[in-house]
JSON list of C-alpha atoms in Angstrom, two decimals:
[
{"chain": "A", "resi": 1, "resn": "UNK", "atom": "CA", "xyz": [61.38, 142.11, 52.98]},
{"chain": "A", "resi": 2, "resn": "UNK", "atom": "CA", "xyz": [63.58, 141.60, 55.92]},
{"chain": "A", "resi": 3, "resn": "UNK", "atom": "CA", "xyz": [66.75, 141.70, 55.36]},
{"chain": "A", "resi": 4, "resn": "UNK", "atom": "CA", "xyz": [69.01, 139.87, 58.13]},
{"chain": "A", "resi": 5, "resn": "UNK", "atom": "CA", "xyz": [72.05, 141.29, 58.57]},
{"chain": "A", "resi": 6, "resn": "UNK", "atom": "CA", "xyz": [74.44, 138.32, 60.68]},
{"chain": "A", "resi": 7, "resn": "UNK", "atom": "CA", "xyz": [77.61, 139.29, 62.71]},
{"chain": "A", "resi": 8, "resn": "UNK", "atom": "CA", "xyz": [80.15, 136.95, 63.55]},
{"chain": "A", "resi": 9, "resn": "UNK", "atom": "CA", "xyz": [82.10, 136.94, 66.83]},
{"chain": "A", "resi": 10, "resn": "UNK", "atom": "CA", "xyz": [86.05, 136.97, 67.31]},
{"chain": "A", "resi": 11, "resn": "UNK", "atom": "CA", "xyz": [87.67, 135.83, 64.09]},
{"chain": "A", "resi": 12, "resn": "UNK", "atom": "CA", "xyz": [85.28, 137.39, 61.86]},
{"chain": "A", "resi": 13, "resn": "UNK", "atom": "CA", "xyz": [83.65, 134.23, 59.95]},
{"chain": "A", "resi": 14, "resn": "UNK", "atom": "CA", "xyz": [80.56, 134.28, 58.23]},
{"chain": "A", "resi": 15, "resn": "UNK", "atom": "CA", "xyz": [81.29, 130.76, 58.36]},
{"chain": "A", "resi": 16, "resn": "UNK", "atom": "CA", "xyz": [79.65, 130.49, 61.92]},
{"chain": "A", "resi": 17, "resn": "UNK", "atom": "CA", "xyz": [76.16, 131.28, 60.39]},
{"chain": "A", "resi": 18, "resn": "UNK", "atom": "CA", "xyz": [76.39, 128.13, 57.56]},
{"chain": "A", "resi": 19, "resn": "UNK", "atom": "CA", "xyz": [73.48, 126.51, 59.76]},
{"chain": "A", "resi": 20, "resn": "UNK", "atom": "CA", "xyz": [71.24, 129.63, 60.10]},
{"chain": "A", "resi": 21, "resn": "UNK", "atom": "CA", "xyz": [71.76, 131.33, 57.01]},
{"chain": "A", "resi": 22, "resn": "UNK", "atom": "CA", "xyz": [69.31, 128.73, 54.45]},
{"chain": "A", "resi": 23, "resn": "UNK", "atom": "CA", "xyz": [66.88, 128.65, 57.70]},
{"chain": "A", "resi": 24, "resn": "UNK", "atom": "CA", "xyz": [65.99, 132.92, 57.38]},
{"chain": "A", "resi": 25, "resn": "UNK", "atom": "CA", "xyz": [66.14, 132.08, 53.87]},
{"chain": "A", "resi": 26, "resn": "UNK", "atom": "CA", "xyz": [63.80, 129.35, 53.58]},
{"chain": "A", "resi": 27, "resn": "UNK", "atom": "CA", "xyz": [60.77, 131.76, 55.57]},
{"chain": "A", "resi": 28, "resn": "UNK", "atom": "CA", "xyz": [61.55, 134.39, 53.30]},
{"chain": "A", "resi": 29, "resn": "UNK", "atom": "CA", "xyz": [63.90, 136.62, 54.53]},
{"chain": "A", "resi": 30, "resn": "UNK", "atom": "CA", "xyz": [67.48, 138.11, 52.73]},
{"chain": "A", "resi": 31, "resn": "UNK", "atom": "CA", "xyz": [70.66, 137.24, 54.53]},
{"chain": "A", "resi": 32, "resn": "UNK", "atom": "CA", "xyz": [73.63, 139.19, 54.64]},
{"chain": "A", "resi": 33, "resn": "UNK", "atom": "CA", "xyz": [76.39, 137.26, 56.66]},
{"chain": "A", "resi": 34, "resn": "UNK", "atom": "CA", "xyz": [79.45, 139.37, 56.98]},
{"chain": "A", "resi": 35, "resn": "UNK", "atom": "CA", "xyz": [83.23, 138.47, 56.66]},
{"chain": "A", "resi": 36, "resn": "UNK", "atom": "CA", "xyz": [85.30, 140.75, 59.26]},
{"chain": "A", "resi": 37, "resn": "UNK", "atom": "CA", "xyz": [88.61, 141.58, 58.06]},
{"chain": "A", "resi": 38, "resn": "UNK", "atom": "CA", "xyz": [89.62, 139.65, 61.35]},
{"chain": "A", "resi": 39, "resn": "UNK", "atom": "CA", "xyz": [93.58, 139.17, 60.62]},
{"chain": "A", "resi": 40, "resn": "UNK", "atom": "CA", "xyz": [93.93, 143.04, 59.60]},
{"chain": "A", "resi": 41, "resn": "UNK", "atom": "CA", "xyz": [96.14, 144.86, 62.16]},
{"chain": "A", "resi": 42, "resn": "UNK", "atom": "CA", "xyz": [95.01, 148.04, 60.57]},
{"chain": "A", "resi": 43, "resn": "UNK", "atom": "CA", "xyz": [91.16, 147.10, 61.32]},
{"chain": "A", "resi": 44, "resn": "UNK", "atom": "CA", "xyz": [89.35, 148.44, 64.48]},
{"chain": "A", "resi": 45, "resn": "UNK", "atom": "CA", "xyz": [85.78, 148.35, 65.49]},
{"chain": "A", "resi": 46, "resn": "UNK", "atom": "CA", "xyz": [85.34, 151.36, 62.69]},
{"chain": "A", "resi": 47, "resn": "UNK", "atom": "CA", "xyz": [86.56, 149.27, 60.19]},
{"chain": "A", "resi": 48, "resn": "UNK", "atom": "CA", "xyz": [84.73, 146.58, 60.89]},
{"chain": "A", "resi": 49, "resn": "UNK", "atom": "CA", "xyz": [81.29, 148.82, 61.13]},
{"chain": "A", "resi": 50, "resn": "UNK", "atom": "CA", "xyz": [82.83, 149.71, 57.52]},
{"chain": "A", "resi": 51, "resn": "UNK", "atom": "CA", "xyz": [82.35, 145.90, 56.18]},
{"chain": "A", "resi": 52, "resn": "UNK", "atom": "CA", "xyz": [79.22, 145.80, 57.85]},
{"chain": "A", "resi": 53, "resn": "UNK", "atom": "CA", "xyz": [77.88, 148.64, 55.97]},
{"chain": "A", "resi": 54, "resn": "UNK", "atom": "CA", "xyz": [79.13, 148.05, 52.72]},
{"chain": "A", "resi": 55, "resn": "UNK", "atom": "CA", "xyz": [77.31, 144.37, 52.93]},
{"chain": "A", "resi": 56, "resn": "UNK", "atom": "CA", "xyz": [74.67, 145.95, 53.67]},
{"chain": "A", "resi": 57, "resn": "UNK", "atom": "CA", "xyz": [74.66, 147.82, 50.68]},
{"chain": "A", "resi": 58, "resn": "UNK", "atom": "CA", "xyz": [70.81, 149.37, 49.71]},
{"chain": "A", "resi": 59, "resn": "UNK", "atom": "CA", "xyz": [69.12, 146.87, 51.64]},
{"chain": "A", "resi": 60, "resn": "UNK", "atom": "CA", "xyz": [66.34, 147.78, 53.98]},
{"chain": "A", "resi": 61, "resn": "UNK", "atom": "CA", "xyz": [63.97, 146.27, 56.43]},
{"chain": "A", "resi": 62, "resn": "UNK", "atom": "CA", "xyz": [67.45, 145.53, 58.94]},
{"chain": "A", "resi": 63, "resn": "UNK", "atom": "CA", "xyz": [67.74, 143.11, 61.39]},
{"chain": "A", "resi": 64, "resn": "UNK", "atom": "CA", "xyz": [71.21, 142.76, 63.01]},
{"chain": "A", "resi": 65, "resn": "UNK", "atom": "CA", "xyz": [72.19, 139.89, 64.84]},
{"chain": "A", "resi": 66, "resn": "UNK", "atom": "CA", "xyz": [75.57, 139.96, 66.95]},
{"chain": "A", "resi": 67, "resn": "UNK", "atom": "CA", "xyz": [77.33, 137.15, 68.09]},
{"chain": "A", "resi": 68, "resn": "UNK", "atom": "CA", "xyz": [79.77, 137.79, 71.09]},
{"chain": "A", "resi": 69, "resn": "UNK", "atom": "CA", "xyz": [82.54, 140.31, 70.05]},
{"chain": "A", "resi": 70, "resn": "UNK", "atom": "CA", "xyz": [79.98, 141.35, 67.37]},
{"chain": "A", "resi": 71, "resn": "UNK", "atom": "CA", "xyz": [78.14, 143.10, 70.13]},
{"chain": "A", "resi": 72, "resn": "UNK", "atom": "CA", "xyz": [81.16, 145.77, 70.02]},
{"chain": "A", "resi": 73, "resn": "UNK", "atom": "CA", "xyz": [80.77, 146.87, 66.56]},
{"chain": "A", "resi": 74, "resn": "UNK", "atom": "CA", "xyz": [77.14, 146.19, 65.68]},
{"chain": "A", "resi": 75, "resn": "UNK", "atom": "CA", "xyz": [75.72, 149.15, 67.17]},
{"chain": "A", "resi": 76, "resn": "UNK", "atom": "CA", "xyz": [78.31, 151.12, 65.60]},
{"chain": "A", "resi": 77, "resn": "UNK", "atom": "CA", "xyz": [75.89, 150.30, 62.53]},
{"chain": "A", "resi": 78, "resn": "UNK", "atom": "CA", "xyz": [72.95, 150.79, 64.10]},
{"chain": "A", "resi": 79, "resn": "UNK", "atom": "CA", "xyz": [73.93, 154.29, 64.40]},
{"chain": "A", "resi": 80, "resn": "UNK", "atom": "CA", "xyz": [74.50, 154.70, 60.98]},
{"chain": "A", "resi": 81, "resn": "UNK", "atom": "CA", "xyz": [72.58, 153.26, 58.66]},
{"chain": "A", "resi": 82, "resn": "UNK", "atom": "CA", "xyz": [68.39, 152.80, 59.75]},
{"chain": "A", "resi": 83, "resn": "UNK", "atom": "CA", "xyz": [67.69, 149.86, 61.77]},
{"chain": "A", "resi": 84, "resn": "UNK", "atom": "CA", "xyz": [64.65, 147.99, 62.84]},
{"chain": "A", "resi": 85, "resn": "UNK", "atom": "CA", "xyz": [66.13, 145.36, 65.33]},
{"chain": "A", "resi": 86, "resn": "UNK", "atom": "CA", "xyz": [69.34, 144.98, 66.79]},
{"chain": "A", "resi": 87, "resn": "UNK", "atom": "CA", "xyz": [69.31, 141.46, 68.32]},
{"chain": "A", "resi": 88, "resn": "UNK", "atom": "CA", "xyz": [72.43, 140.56, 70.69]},
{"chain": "A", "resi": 89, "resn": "UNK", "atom": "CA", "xyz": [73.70, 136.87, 71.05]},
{"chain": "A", "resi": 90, "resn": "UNK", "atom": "CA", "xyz": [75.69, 135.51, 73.61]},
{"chain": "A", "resi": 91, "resn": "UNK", "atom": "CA", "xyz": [77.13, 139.06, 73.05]},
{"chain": "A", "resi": 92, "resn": "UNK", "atom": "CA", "xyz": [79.30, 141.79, 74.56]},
{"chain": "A", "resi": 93, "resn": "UNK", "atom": "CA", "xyz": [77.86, 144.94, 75.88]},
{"chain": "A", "resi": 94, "resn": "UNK", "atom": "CA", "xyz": [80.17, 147.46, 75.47]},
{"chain": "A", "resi": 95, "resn": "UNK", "atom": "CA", "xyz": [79.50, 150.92, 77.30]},
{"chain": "A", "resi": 96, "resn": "UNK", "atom": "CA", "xyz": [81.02, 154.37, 76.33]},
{"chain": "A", "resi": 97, "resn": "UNK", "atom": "CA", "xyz": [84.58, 154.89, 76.21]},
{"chain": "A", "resi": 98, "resn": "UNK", "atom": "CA", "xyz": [85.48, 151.14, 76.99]},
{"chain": "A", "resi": 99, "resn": "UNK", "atom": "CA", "xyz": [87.71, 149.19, 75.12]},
{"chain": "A", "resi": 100, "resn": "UNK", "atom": "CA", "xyz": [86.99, 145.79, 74.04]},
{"chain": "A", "resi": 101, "resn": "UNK", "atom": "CA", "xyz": [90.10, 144.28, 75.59]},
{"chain": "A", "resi": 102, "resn": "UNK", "atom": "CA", "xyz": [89.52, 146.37, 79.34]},
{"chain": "A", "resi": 103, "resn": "UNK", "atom": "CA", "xyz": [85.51, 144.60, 78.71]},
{"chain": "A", "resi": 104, "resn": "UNK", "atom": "CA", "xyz": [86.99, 141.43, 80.36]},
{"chain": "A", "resi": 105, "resn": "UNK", "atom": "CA", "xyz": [88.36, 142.92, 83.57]},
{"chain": "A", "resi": 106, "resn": "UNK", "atom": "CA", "xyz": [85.52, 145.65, 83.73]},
{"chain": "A", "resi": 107, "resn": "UNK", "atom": "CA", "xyz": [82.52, 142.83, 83.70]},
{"chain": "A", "resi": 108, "resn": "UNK", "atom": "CA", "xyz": [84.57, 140.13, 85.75]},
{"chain": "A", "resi": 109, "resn": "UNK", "atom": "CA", "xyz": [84.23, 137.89, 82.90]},
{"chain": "A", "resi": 110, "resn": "UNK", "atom": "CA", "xyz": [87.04, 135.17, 84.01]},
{"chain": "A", "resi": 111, "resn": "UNK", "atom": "CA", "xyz": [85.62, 134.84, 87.46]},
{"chain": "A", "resi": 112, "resn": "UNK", "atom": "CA", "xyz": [82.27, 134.34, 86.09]},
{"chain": "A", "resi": 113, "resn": "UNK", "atom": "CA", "xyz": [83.49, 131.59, 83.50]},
{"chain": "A", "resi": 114, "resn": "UNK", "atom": "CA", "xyz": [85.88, 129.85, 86.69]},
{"chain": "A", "resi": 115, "resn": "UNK", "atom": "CA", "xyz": [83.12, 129.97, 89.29]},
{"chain": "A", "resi": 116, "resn": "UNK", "atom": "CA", "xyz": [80.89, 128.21, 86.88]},
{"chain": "A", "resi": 117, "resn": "UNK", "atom": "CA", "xyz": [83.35, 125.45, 86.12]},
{"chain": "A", "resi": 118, "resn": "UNK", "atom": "CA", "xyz": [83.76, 124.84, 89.66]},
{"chain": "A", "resi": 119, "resn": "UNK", "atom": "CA", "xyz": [80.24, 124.83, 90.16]},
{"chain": "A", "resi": 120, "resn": "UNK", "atom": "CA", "xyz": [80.10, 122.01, 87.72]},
{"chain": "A", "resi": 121, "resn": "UNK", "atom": "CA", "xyz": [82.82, 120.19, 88.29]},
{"chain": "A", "resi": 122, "resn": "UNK", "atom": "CA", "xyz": [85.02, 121.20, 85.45]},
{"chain": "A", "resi": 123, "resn": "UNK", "atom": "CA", "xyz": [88.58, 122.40, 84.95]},
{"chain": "A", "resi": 124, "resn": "UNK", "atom": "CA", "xyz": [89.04, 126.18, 85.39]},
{"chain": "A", "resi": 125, "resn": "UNK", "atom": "CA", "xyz": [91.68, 126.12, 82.74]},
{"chain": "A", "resi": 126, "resn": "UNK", "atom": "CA", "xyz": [90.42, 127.65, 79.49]},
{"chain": "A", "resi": 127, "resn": "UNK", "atom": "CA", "xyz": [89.92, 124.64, 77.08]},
{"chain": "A", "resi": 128, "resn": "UNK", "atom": "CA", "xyz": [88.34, 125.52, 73.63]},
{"chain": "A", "resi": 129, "resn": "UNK", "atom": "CA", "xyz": [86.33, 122.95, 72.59]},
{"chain": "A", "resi": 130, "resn": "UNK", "atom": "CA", "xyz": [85.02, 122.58, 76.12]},
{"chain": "A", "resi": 131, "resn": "UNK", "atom": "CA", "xyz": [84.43, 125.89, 76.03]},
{"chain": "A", "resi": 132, "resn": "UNK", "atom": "CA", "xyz": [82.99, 126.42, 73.15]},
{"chain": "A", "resi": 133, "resn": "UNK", "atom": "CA", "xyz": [81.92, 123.17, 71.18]},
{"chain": "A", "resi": 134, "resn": "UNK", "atom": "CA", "xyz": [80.89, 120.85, 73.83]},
{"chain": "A", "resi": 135, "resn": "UNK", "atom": "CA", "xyz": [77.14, 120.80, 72.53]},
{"chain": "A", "resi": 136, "resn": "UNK", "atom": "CA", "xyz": [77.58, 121.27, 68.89]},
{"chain": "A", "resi": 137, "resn": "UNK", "atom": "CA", "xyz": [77.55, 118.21, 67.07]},
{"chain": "A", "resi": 138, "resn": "UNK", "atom": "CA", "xyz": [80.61, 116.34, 66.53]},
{"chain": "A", "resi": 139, "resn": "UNK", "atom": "CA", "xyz": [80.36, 116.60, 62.43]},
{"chain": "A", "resi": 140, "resn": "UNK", "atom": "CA", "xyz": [80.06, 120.44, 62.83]},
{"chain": "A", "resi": 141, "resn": "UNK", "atom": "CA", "xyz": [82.41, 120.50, 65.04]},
{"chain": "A", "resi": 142, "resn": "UNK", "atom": "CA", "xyz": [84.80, 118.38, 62.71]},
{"chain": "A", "resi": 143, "resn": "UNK", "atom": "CA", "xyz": [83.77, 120.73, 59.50]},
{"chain": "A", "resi": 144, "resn": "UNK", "atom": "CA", "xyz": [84.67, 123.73, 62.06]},
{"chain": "A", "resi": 145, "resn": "UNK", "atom": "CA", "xyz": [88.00, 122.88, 62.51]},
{"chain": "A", "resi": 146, "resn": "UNK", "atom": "CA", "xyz": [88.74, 121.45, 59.27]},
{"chain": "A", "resi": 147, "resn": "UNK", "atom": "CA", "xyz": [89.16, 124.85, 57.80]},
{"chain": "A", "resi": 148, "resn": "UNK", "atom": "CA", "xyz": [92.01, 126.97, 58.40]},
{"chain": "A", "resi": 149, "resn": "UNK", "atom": "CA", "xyz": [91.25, 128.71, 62.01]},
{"chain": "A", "resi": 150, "resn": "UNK", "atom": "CA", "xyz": [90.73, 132.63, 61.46]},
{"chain": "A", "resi": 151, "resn": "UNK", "atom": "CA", "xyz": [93.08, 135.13, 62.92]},
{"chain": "A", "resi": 152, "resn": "UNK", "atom": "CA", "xyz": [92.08, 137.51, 65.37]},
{"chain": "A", "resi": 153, "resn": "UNK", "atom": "CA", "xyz": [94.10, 140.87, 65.29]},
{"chain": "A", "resi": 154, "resn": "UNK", "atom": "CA", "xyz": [94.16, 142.94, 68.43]},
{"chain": "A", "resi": 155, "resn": "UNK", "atom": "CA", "xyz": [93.68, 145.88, 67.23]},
{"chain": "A", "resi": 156, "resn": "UNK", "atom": "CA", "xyz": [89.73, 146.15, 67.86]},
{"chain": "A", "resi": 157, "resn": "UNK", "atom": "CA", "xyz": [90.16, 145.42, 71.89]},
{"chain": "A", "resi": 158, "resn": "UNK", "atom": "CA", "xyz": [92.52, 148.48, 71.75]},
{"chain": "A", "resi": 159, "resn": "UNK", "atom": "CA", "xyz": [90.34, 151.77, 71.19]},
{"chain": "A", "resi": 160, "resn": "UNK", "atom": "CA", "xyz": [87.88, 153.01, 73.59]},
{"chain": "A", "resi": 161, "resn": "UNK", "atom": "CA", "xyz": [84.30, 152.18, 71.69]},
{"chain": "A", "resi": 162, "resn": "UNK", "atom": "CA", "xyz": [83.48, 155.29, 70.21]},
{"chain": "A", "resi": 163, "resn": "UNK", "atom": "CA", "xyz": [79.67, 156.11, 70.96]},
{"chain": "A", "resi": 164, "resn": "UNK", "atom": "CA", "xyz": [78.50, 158.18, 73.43]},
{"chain": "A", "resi": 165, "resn": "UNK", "atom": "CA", "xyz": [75.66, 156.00, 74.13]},
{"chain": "A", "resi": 166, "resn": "UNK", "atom": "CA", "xyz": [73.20, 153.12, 72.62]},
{"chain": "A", "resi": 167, "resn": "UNK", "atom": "CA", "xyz": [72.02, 153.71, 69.50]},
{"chain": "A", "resi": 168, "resn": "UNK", "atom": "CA", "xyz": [68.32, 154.00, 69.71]},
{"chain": "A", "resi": 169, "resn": "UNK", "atom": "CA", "xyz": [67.14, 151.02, 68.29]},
{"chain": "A", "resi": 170, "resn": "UNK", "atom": "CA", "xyz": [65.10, 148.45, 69.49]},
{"chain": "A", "resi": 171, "resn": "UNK", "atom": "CA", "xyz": [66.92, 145.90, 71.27]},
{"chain": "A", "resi": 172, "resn": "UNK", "atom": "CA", "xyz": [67.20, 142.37, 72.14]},
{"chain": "A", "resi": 173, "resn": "UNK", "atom": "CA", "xyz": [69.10, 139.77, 74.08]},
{"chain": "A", "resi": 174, "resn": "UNK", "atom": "CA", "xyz": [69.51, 136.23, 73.27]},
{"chain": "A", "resi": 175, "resn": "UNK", "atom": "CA", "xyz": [71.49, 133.81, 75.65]},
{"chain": "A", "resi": 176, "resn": "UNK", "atom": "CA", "xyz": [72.11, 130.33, 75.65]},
{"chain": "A", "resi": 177, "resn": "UNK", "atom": "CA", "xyz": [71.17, 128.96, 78.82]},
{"chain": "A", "resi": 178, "resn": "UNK", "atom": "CA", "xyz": [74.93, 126.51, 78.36]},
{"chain": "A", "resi": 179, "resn": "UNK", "atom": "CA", "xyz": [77.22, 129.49, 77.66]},
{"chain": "A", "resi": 180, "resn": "UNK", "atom": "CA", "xyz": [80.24, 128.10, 79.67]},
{"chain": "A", "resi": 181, "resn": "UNK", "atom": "CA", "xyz": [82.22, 131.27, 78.14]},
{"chain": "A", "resi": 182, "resn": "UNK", "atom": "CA", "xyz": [79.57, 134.11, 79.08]},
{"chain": "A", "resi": 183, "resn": "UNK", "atom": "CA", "xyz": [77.85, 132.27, 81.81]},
{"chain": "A", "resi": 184, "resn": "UNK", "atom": "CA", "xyz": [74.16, 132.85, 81.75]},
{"chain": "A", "resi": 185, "resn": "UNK", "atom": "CA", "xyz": [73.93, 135.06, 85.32]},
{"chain": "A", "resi": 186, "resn": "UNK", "atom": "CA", "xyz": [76.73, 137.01, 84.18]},
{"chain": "A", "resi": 187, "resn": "UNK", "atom": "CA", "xyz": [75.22, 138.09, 81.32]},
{"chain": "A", "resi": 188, "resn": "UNK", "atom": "CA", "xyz": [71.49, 138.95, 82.67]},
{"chain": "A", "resi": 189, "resn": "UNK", "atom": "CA", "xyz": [73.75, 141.29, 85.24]},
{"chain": "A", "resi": 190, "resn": "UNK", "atom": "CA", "xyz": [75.17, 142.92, 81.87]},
{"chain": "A", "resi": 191, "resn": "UNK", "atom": "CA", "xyz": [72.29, 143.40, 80.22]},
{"chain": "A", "resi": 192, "resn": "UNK", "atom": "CA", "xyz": [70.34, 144.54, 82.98]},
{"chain": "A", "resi": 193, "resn": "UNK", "atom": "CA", "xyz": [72.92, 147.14, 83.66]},
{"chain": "A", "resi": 194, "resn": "UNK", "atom": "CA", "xyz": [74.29, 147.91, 80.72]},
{"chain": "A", "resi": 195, "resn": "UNK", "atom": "CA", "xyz": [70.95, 147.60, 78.53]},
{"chain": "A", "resi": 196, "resn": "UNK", "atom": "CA", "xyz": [68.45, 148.35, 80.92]},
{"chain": "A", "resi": 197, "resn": "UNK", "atom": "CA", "xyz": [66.55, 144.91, 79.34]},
{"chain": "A", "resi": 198, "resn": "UNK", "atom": "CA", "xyz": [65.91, 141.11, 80.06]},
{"chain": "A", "resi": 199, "resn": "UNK", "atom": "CA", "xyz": [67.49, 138.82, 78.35]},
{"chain": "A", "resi": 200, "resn": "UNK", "atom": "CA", "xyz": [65.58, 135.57, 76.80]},
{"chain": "A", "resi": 201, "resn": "UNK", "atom": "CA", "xyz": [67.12, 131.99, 77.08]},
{"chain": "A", "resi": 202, "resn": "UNK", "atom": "CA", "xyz": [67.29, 129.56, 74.35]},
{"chain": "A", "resi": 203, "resn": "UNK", "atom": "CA", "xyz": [69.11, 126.13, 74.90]},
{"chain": "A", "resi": 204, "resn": "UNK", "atom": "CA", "xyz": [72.85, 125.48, 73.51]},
{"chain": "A", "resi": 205, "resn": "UNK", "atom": "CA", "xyz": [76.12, 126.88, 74.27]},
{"chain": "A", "resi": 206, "resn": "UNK", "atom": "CA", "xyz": [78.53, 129.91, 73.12]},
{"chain": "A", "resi": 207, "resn": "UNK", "atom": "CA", "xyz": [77.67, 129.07, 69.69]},
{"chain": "A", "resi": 208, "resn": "UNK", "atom": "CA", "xyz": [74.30, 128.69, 68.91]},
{"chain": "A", "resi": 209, "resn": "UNK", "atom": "CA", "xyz": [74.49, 128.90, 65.49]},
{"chain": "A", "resi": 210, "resn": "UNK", "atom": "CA", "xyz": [76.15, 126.08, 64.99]},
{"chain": "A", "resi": 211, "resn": "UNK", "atom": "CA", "xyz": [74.64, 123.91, 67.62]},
{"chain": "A", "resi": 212, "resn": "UNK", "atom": "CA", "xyz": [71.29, 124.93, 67.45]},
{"chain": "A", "resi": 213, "resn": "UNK", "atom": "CA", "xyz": [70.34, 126.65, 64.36]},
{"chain": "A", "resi": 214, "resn": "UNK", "atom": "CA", "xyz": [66.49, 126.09, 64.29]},
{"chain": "A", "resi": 215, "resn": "UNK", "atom": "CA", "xyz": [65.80, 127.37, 67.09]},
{"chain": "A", "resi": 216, "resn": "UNK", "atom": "CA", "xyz": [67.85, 130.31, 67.02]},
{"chain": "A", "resi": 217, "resn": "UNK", "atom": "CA", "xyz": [66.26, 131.20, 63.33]},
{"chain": "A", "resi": 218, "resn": "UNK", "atom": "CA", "xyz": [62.86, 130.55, 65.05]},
{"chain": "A", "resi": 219, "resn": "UNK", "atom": "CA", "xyz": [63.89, 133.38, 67.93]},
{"chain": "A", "resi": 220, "resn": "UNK", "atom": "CA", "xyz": [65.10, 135.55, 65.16]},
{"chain": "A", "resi": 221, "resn": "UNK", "atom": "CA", "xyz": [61.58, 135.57, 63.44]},
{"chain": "A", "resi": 222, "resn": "UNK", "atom": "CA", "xyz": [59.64, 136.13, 66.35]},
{"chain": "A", "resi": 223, "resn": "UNK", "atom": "CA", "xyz": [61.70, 138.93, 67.28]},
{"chain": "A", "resi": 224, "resn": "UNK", "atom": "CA", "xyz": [61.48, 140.49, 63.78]},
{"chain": "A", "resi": 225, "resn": "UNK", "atom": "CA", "xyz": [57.04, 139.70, 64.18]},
{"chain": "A", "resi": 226, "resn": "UNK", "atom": "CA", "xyz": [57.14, 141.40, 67.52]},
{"chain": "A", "resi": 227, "resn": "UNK", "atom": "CA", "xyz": [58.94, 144.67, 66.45]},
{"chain": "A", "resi": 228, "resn": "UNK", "atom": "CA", "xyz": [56.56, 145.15, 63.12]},
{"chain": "A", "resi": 229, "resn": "UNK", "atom": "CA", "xyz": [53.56, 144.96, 65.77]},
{"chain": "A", "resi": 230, "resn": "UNK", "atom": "CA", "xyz": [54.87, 146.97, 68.19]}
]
């Protein structure tokens, strides 16, 4: 059996994957979405890879999936524990040595995000539900912000990341072609040279999971089909 293993992005909420999590179940598949002990100053990316692997507990047959900041400590599994997939999702790609919080400046991030905005006519400001929630649908959106908003510590953008390279482990990259936050260019540039791989476009936003659930379950399965045949 496959087991899914789903990492959130800044804030740490397996909340994010409500919407995907009964869609791997109903083809089959186990689930393990993981709560990041977000608000803990005393939590870095080792920590978190910690949680990750103490969800994972005996389970086998691993597919991670990282969402955004996730992409900083997901490989930090994947060189611990065996791995069949590690899928990336709108996700940071951190290299050797570089802190999560120097990431932004490193990649040019910001300029990316303003020079889209422009491009379409929006405000350059930073706005987060235009940002983030302008294609997910207004009730999840609503049920989103209904619960208490989870605290983000700095403490994991402060260390240098601590491998000396990718964990080798197949790899994937899933974008959403909408990302106003990690603009779609900007992150086929990091993949390509950070990854050395393509990235494959979905529709939706930042947050796919929550705006478009069946198809991002549907991308997850084919990935998992394609690795067992290759």
């Amino acid at each position: 059996m496959t087991t899914y293993v789903l990492i959130p992005g800044a804030g740490g909420s397996a909340f994010y994957w409500h919407r995907v999590e009964p869609l791997l179940r109903e083809r089959g598949h186990d689930v393990v979405a993981v709560d990041l002990p977000a608000g803990d100053d005393s939590a870095g990316l080792t920590e978190y890879a910690d949680v990750i692997v103490d969800a994972i507990g005996d389970r086998t047959g691993l597919v991670l999936v990282a969402q955004s900041m996730g992409g900083f400590s997901a490989p930090l599994v994947a060189a611990r524990v065996p791995v069949e997939l590690l899928v990336m999702v709108n996700a940071m790609v951190p290299r050797p040595g570089e802190s999560a919080g120097a990431w932004w400046e490193n990649t040019g991030q910001a300029a990316a995000a303003a020079e889209l905005a422009a491009r379409e006519g929006r405000s350059t400001e930073f706005d987060l539900e235009a940002s983030f929630f302008h294609d997910v649908p207004p009730e999840v959106t609503a049920a989103v912000f209904a619960r208490e908003e989870p605290p983000q510590s700095g403490t994991p953008f402060e260390l240098p990341w601590p491998l000396d390279a990718w964990p080798d482990v197949p790899t994937r990259f899933l974008q959403g072609r909408d990302d106003r936050f990690f603009p779609l260019e900007f992150q086929r540039r990091q993949a390509r040279e950070r990854l050395g791989i393509e990235i494959d476009v979905m529709p939706g936003g930042h947050l796919v999971a929550l705006s478009q659930p069946a198809e991002l379950a549907a991308w997850l399965d084919r990935y998992r089909t394609d690795a067992a045949l290759a």
